[in-house]
Amino acid sequence: MPLAMSRPWKHPNSGVYWLRKGVPEDLRALVGKREEKRSLQTRDPVEAKRRHAEALAEIEERWANLRAGPKALTEREAHQLAAVVHDRWLQQHADNPSQQTAWNVDLADRLFAPPRRLRSYNILDPDFDDPNGVQILQMERWCLEGADECLATRGMVVDDQSRRLLAKAIAAAVQRASLTLARLAMGEVPASGFLPVQSAVVPFAASQQPLPLTDLVKGWAAERRPAAKTLYEWSRVVRQLGDYLGHSDARRLTGEDLIGWKQSMVEGGLRPKTIQDAKLAPMRAILQWGVHNKHIASNPAEGISLDARSKQGEKKRSFSDEEAKIILRAALAEKDPVRRWVPWIGAYSGARVSEICQLRSEDIIKIEEIWCMKFDPEAGSLKTSGSERIIPLHPALIEAGFLKFVAKIKAGPIFAALAPDKFGKRGGNGTKVIGRFVRQLGLTDTRLSPSHSWRHRIKTSGRKHGLAQDILDAITGHGSRSVADSYGEFPVEALYREISKIPKLEL
């Protein structure tokens, strides 16, 4: 079915209007695609028509320039093209003019200047090595890249001399804007309308080169070194936002964009907690890294959230005694090691399923005559620093034959038959196995988590049977509640004394 290319196209999922225009056959090689697609970033049909007309005019002008072929710019044309950079630079820094530190106004007159004539070629001469040389080259390169972006946006093909002429015009534009900002930073009251009205030139991001959100993710990940699964999930969130917006430029991202994205997810039926914790929180963290590292001026996700509190009947809960018995009784009859032992370990330790599934035979150790499980990062990544811990084996677990099971494994993972997921973790597939196992037993209450409800239960049992709170937190791997709790260690004898207070379930 042919596309309706003369009017805005409404995306069936997001409701955002788009421009879609087929590229003429004679220009496809130059444009590099068969169709021009651009998000109009609005759901308002009236506003979409206006933006569609503007965007279509820009595209038609660019195509006309491509057809015209190479041309030489005059100085006047170069300054007209660079005028929008001046406007954008002022707009970007107007609220906090003193924070403009990227452009060194003291070096501007040396950009694109002829090489300095040295008085001598003696390397000991203080003039031989220019201390500002690197920064000057960086500023020149930035202007040249801006010129390339401007020309590409308009579809203009020029010679090297014209490219350099435009880069010099951009340098002059940014210099004028930076001097104005310096005066504003000193408290000078701006003249009425000091921010020029946007010129008729096509908007151009040379003042701020496009910054892919994926670049921020890479920078954040290089510093934070997250788990592979976290990096995968956060990268997917960034792609989802880009699909919604129709672009992935962090510097074009606004709070309104994110609010619209949030609303689209709400309308799509996504759970509030998922939107808050799995979508907005990653974006907020990634963008904040960009702010801290001077890639973007502010965090557009700051303050954008929604009420993610559980509604009545939605809060996750513990397994009751009867529910726990159903699962443990069924597990006794299982031959598959995962279904046989993961529920039992969870029931009597409160450990996460990801921690249990990566246990190795060498992690089952005897300390001062007490058998224990050691959750060690050598076996696989752990959720937090508090997750690295030792938990004594509950007497019920030993009585059920867990040590005999481990003794049959000479070395390595005790659930070796459980295939790792695409992140190299057995816990991902272990969660799926246990999920199906528990649900097939008829425990279909959505407030129950087939794996995580054991952690809720161990907390509930700990309160019921009087376990010391700091030791209960140490057993489950939760952080200290106070500075005082973080002092000292937790002797195995104390951990065993407390965990043994939880009674064995009589099956």
XYZ file of C-alpha atoms in Angstrom:
507
model
C 0.000 0.000 0.000
C 1.567 3.355 -0.986
C 2.440 5.777 1.814
C 0.593 9.057 2.174
C 3.618 11.299 1.956
C 1.979 14.718 1.603
C 0.619 14.946 5.131
C 1.720 14.025 8.672
C 1.705 10.323 9.446
C 0.497 9.241 12.902
C 2.504 6.461 14.513
C 0.057 3.685 15.470
C 1.754 2.933 18.804
C 3.014 6.243 20.186
C 0.473 8.560 18.563
C 3.313 10.914 17.596
C 3.101 12.450 14.123
C 5.911 11.898 11.618
C 7.006 13.265 8.283
C 7.554 10.572 5.652
C 8.728 11.572 2.209
C 10.007 9.326 -0.545
C 13.435 10.310 -1.853
C 13.493 10.943 -5.623
C 15.342 8.216 -7.457
C 18.019 10.572 -8.800
C 18.959 11.612 -5.237
C 18.897 8.279 -3.441
C 22.618 7.672 -3.882
C 23.424 11.110 -2.414
C 20.844 10.972 0.388
C 21.690 7.370 1.211
C 18.124 6.137 1.733
C 14.832 5.645 -0.072
C 12.685 7.583 2.369
C 13.093 10.616 4.629
C 11.559 10.012 8.061
C 11.459 12.564 10.851
C 9.496 12.694 14.104
C 7.446 15.888 14.402
C 7.473 15.383 18.189
C 3.823 16.224 18.735
C 0.493 14.441 19.056
C -1.465 17.586 18.200
C -2.730 17.278 14.596
C -2.815 21.054 14.066
C 0.729 21.540 15.335
C 1.806 18.496 13.334
C 0.628 20.127 10.091
C 2.631 23.266 10.848
C 5.799 21.343 11.700
C 5.291 19.066 8.720
C 5.233 22.048 6.353
C 8.424 23.478 7.884
C 10.246 20.155 7.801
C 9.125 19.461 4.249
C 10.453 22.857 3.140
C 13.810 22.067 4.741
C 14.008 18.723 2.976
C 13.054 20.206 -0.384
C 15.724 22.896 0.019
C 18.333 20.296 0.894
C 17.425 18.223 -2.122
C 17.618 21.306 -4.339
C 21.111 22.017 -3.029
C 22.165 18.441 -3.683
C 20.912 18.670 -7.254
C 22.724 21.982 -7.758
C 26.060 20.355 -6.969
C 29.184 22.028 -5.552
C 29.167 25.766 -4.984
C 31.428 28.389 -3.426
C 30.167 30.325 -0.405
C 30.503 34.067 -0.064
C 31.416 35.552 3.311
C 27.879 36.880 3.618
C 26.389 33.422 3.050
C 28.787 31.883 5.565
C 27.776 34.368 8.275
C 24.097 33.835 7.495
C 24.548 30.110 7.956
C 26.459 30.643 11.210
C 23.898 33.070 12.659
C 21.828 30.267 14.128
C 24.883 29.032 16.052
C 25.101 32.405 17.789
C 21.431 32.165 18.757
C 21.667 28.597 19.990
C 24.823 29.269 22.016
C 23.118 32.123 23.838
C 19.955 30.125 24.421
C 21.878 27.161 25.753
C 23.814 29.141 28.379
C 21.508 32.095 29.092
C 20.265 30.797 32.466
C 23.763 30.072 33.809
C 26.155 32.138 31.681
C 29.156 31.620 33.959
C 29.025 27.879 33.254
C 30.053 28.434 29.631
C 33.627 27.191 29.777
C 33.860 25.187 26.558
C 34.778 28.214 24.420
C 37.948 30.107 25.358
C 37.322 33.719 24.308
C 40.999 34.582 24.849
C 42.091 32.227 22.070
C 39.439 33.022 19.459
C 41.586 35.496 17.526
C 44.179 32.771 16.964
C 41.787 30.337 15.299
C 42.490 29.644 11.628
C 45.384 32.119 11.797
C 48.646 31.555 9.881
C 51.268 29.575 11.836
C 53.325 31.666 14.238
C 56.769 32.674 13.066
C 59.341 31.459 15.575
C 62.267 33.644 16.499
C 64.430 30.517 16.589
C 64.139 26.769 16.212
C 65.803 26.124 19.555
C 63.577 23.723 21.513
C 64.735 25.449 24.706
C 63.180 28.699 23.515
C 59.999 29.252 25.635
C 58.125 30.250 22.463
C 58.964 26.976 20.717
C 56.209 24.987 22.436
C 52.815 26.723 22.362
C 50.946 25.810 25.593
C 47.630 26.655 23.943
C 48.288 24.772 20.735
C 46.214 21.701 21.612
C 43.192 23.721 22.708
C 43.346 25.865 19.574
C 43.365 22.747 17.403
C 40.394 21.368 19.343
C 38.401 24.582 18.866
C 39.207 24.652 15.155
C 38.210 21.018 14.743
C 34.934 21.696 16.563
C 34.147 24.565 14.172
C 34.997 22.454 11.130
C 32.761 19.644 12.367
C 30.035 22.218 12.907
C 30.470 23.436 9.352
C 30.148 19.871 8.073
C 26.958 19.373 10.071
C 25.496 22.637 8.818
C 26.251 21.799 5.200
C 24.904 18.263 5.547
C 21.702 19.562 7.128
C 21.103 21.825 4.146
C 22.358 19.349 1.560
C 25.029 21.776 0.428
C 28.197 20.629 -1.312
C 31.085 23.111 -1.173
C 34.807 23.186 -1.808
C 37.439 23.086 0.947
C 37.865 26.859 0.918
C 34.140 27.414 1.519
C 34.106 24.791 4.276
C 36.918 26.643 6.030
C 35.144 29.967 5.460
C 32.017 28.622 7.169
C 34.062 27.235 10.071
C 35.601 30.699 10.606
C 32.122 32.248 10.543
C 30.987 29.763 13.192
C 33.995 30.684 15.334
C 33.097 34.370 15.038
C 29.455 33.649 15.928
C 30.336 31.656 19.036
C 32.883 34.294 20.075
C 30.250 37.056 19.907
C 27.784 34.957 21.882
C 30.401 34.008 24.490
C 31.365 37.649 25.057
C 27.689 38.460 25.613
C 27.445 35.604 28.112
C 30.518 36.890 29.946
C 28.776 40.239 30.413
C 25.621 38.528 31.632
C 27.674 36.514 34.120
C 28.888 39.818 35.610
C 25.308 40.893 36.218
C 24.711 43.039 33.162
C 20.998 43.312 32.500
C 20.282 41.930 29.011
C 18.717 44.239 26.511
C 15.167 43.445 25.522
C 15.190 40.595 23.051
C 18.929 39.996 23.385
C 18.257 36.425 22.304
C 17.763 36.878 18.554
C 14.701 35.549 16.863
C 15.506 32.265 15.154
C 16.769 33.058 11.709
C 15.273 31.618 8.567
C 18.274 29.360 8.192
C 17.577 25.695 8.805
C 18.126 24.884 12.519
C 21.595 23.526 12.882
C 23.219 21.794 15.817
C 26.808 22.830 15.200
C 26.786 24.788 18.456
C 26.119 21.424 20.051
C 27.027 18.487 17.874
C 24.514 15.628 18.123
C 25.297 13.423 21.099
C 23.861 9.907 20.765
C 22.343 8.618 23.976
C 24.291 5.429 23.342
C 27.521 7.413 23.811
C 26.354 8.407 27.287
C 25.537 4.780 28.052
C 29.029 3.709 26.948
C 30.676 6.404 29.070
C 28.540 5.570 32.089
C 29.242 1.851 31.707
C 32.996 2.383 31.367
C 33.043 4.118 34.750
C 30.447 2.114 36.665
C 31.189 -1.324 35.184
C 27.640 -2.626 35.582
C 26.595 -6.238 35.209
C 26.146 -7.330 31.599
C 22.411 -7.709 32.144
C 22.102 -4.174 33.509
C 23.994 -2.747 30.535
C 21.788 -4.717 28.146
C 18.561 -3.567 29.809
C 19.593 0.086 30.052
C 20.736 0.098 26.425
C 17.336 -1.298 25.469
C 15.597 1.508 27.399
C 17.629 4.070 25.444
C 16.628 2.429 22.161
C 12.968 2.441 23.209
C 13.137 6.158 23.979
C 14.811 6.792 20.621
C 12.090 4.838 18.826
C 9.447 6.932 20.569
C 11.123 10.271 19.785
C 12.380 9.487 16.322
C 15.913 10.526 17.313
C 18.530 9.628 19.939
C 20.271 12.979 20.431
C 20.790 13.621 24.153
C 21.231 17.337 23.500
C 17.808 17.630 21.875
C 16.092 15.721 24.666
C 13.689 17.784 26.786
C 11.634 17.229 29.885
C 8.513 17.447 27.740
C 9.861 14.591 25.596
C 10.285 12.401 28.655
C 6.878 13.295 30.058
C 5.310 12.335 26.732
C 7.245 9.060 26.732
C 6.120 8.344 30.286
C 2.509 9.051 29.345
C 2.738 6.742 26.332
C 3.929 3.920 28.605
C 1.120 4.590 31.074
C -1.406 4.502 28.238
C 0.214 1.309 26.980
C -0.607 -0.427 30.268
C 2.922 -0.699 31.657
C 2.992 -1.042 35.451
C 3.900 2.202 37.287
C 6.755 0.501 39.145
C 8.209 -0.750 35.858
C 8.010 2.735 34.340
C 9.559 4.345 37.410
C 12.289 1.819 38.214
C 13.079 0.197 34.874
C 12.572 3.108 32.445
C 12.790 6.553 34.073
C 15.428 5.677 36.686
C 17.972 4.370 34.132
C 17.456 7.430 31.920
C 17.870 9.743 34.907
C 21.137 8.046 35.907
C 22.573 8.031 32.386
C 21.724 11.690 31.805
C 23.111 12.669 35.207
C 26.403 11.033 34.250
C 26.322 13.223 31.141
C 25.857 16.326 33.312
C 28.663 15.369 35.698
C 31.003 14.834 32.763
C 30.073 18.107 31.004
C 28.464 16.438 27.992
C 25.076 18.072 28.581
C 24.156 21.184 30.534
C 21.284 19.764 32.582
C 19.362 16.588 33.265
C 15.945 16.750 31.564
C 14.807 13.680 33.533
C 15.286 15.424 36.870
C 12.022 15.547 38.799
C 10.092 13.407 36.309
C 8.492 10.449 38.056
C 5.176 8.860 38.846
C 3.600 7.243 41.868
C 4.934 3.701 41.806
C 3.490 2.667 45.149
C 1.717 -0.662 45.058
C -2.038 -0.451 44.881
C -4.240 -2.491 47.206
C -3.872 -6.155 46.370
C -0.634 -5.662 44.399
C 2.070 -5.667 47.087
C 4.369 -8.685 46.936
C 4.039 -11.026 49.902
C 5.649 -14.003 51.604
C 4.740 -17.606 51.078
C 2.403 -18.735 53.839
C 3.251 -21.903 55.773
C 0.823 -23.913 53.657
C 2.140 -22.499 50.380
C 5.717 -23.154 51.471
C 4.829 -26.758 52.331
C 3.236 -27.307 48.916
C 6.433 -26.175 47.172
C 8.917 -27.993 49.418
C 6.882 -31.199 49.363
C 6.760 -31.123 45.559
C 10.492 -30.363 45.409
C 11.259 -33.518 47.418
C 9.869 -35.601 44.573
C 11.946 -33.867 41.883
C 15.006 -35.421 40.276
C 16.074 -32.212 38.529
C 18.632 -30.558 40.875
C 17.288 -27.047 40.236
C 13.677 -27.850 41.116
C 14.830 -30.130 43.936
C 17.198 -27.800 45.769
C 16.729 -24.156 44.773
C 13.359 -23.839 46.615
C 14.778 -25.508 49.723
C 17.855 -23.294 49.824
C 15.663 -20.228 49.322
C 13.231 -21.325 52.031
C 15.913 -21.677 54.693
C 18.300 -18.878 53.728
C 16.319 -16.164 51.930
C 19.081 -16.022 49.304
C 18.287 -14.656 45.857
C 17.723 -17.225 43.133
C 20.603 -15.689 41.139
C 22.923 -16.252 44.111
C 21.741 -19.820 44.654
C 22.062 -20.857 41.014
C 25.728 -19.800 40.826
C 26.820 -21.683 43.959
C 29.852 -23.933 43.498
C 30.790 -27.019 45.472
C 33.756 -25.076 46.872
C 31.307 -22.496 48.245
C 29.889 -25.060 50.684
C 32.424 -24.896 53.491
C 32.832 -25.748 57.150
C 33.765 -22.899 59.470
C 34.390 -23.705 63.135
C 32.422 -26.963 62.803
C 29.450 -25.179 61.198
C 28.501 -25.892 57.584
C 27.980 -22.718 55.590
C 27.263 -21.330 52.122
C 29.645 -18.679 50.843
C 28.255 -16.193 48.328
C 31.404 -15.087 46.573
C 31.828 -12.716 43.586
C 34.291 -15.234 42.153
C 31.294 -17.473 41.428
C 29.457 -14.678 39.645
C 28.370 -11.086 40.048
C 26.383 -10.155 43.155
C 23.723 -7.495 43.446
C 25.405 -5.308 46.096
C 28.510 -5.252 48.263
C 26.367 -6.595 51.118
C 25.477 -9.613 48.993
C 28.969 -11.032 49.543
C 28.358 -12.994 52.708
C 28.388 -16.324 54.529
C 25.174 -18.032 55.643
C 25.185 -21.087 57.916
C 23.182 -24.015 56.551
C 19.882 -24.370 58.378
C 19.558 -27.760 60.127
C 16.510 -28.553 57.968
C 18.612 -28.203 54.820
C 21.264 -30.602 56.129
C 18.615 -33.064 57.282
C 17.074 -33.011 53.786
C 20.370 -34.274 52.325
C 21.854 -31.132 50.806
C 25.404 -31.971 51.902
C 25.123 -35.435 50.328
C 24.035 -33.808 47.062
C 27.004 -31.415 47.114
C 29.439 -34.217 48.004
C 28.721 -35.871 44.647
C 30.060 -32.786 42.837
C 33.849 -32.702 42.853
C 34.239 -29.076 41.783
C 32.455 -26.271 40.008
C 28.800 -25.199 39.868
C 26.402 -27.409 41.793
C 23.760 -26.710 39.134
C 26.054 -27.276 36.170
C 23.221 -28.712 34.047
C 21.429 -25.357 34.210
C 22.485 -23.507 31.057
C 23.727 -19.923 31.527
C 21.641 -17.225 29.882
C 23.001 -14.831 27.247
C 24.721 -12.857 30.014
C 26.563 -15.948 31.237
C 24.405 -16.222 34.381
C 22.563 -19.337 35.478
C 20.146 -17.295 37.572
C 18.239 -16.002 34.552
C 17.217 -19.454 33.382
C 16.907 -20.651 36.975
C 14.248 -18.011 37.600
C 12.276 -19.286 34.603
C 12.530 -22.922 35.729
C 11.384 -22.146 39.267
C 8.660 -19.817 38.005
C 7.078 -22.538 35.875
C 7.507 -25.116 38.641
C 5.740 -23.033 41.293
C 2.921 -21.830 39.045
C 2.192 -25.404 37.936
C 1.569 -26.240 41.588
C -1.447 -23.940 41.504
C 0.160 -20.970 43.295
C -1.031 -18.355 40.829
C -1.512 -15.352 43.139
C 0.223 -12.486 41.323
C 1.380 -11.101 44.678
C 3.600 -14.160 45.011
C 6.987 -14.234 43.331
C 7.989 -17.888 42.764
C 11.556 -17.121 43.839
C 11.573 -13.789 45.658
C 8.728 -14.601 48.050
C 11.218 -16.781 49.958
C 13.141 -13.601 50.812
C 9.924 -12.033 52.058
C 9.225 -15.172 54.077
C 12.639 -15.270 55.767
C 12.132 -11.658 56.867
C 8.643 -12.466 58.151
C 9.897 -15.558 59.993
C 12.812 -13.615 61.422
C 10.488 -11.057 62.974
C 8.108 -13.737 64.205
C 10.782 -15.783 65.946
C 12.853 -12.939 67.339
C 15.988 -12.947 65.192
C 18.321 -10.031 65.897
C 17.571 -7.439 63.219
C 21.184 -6.710 62.290
C 21.918 -10.424 61.895
C 18.742 -10.967 59.871
C 19.927 -8.209 57.519
C 23.363 -9.849 57.314
C 21.785 -13.202 56.418
C 19.691 -11.718 53.610
C 22.488 -9.452 52.369
C 20.646 -6.221 53.094
C 22.664 -3.143 53.986
C 23.299 -1.977 57.531
C 20.520 0.179 58.944
C 22.898 2.476 60.801
C 26.563 3.371 61.061
C 26.693 1.435 64.328
C 25.464 -1.742 62.614
C 28.265 -1.493 60.052
C 30.974 -1.849 62.724
C 32.495 -5.246 63.413
C 31.826 -8.640 61.861
C 29.151 -11.287 62.218
C 30.659 -14.464 63.738
C 29.408 -17.698 62.224
C 28.278 -18.864 65.672
C 26.000 -15.827 65.961
C 24.620 -16.299 62.460
C 23.942 -19.993 63.138
C 22.319 -19.246 66.499
C 19.887 -16.831 64.886
C 19.030 -18.750 61.703
C 18.361 -21.871 63.792
C 15.556 -19.995 65.549
C 13.488 -20.379 62.374
C 11.643 -23.687 62.851
C 11.642 -26.485 60.327
C 8.409 -26.885 58.392
C 6.807 -30.245 59.055
C 5.826 -31.643 55.697
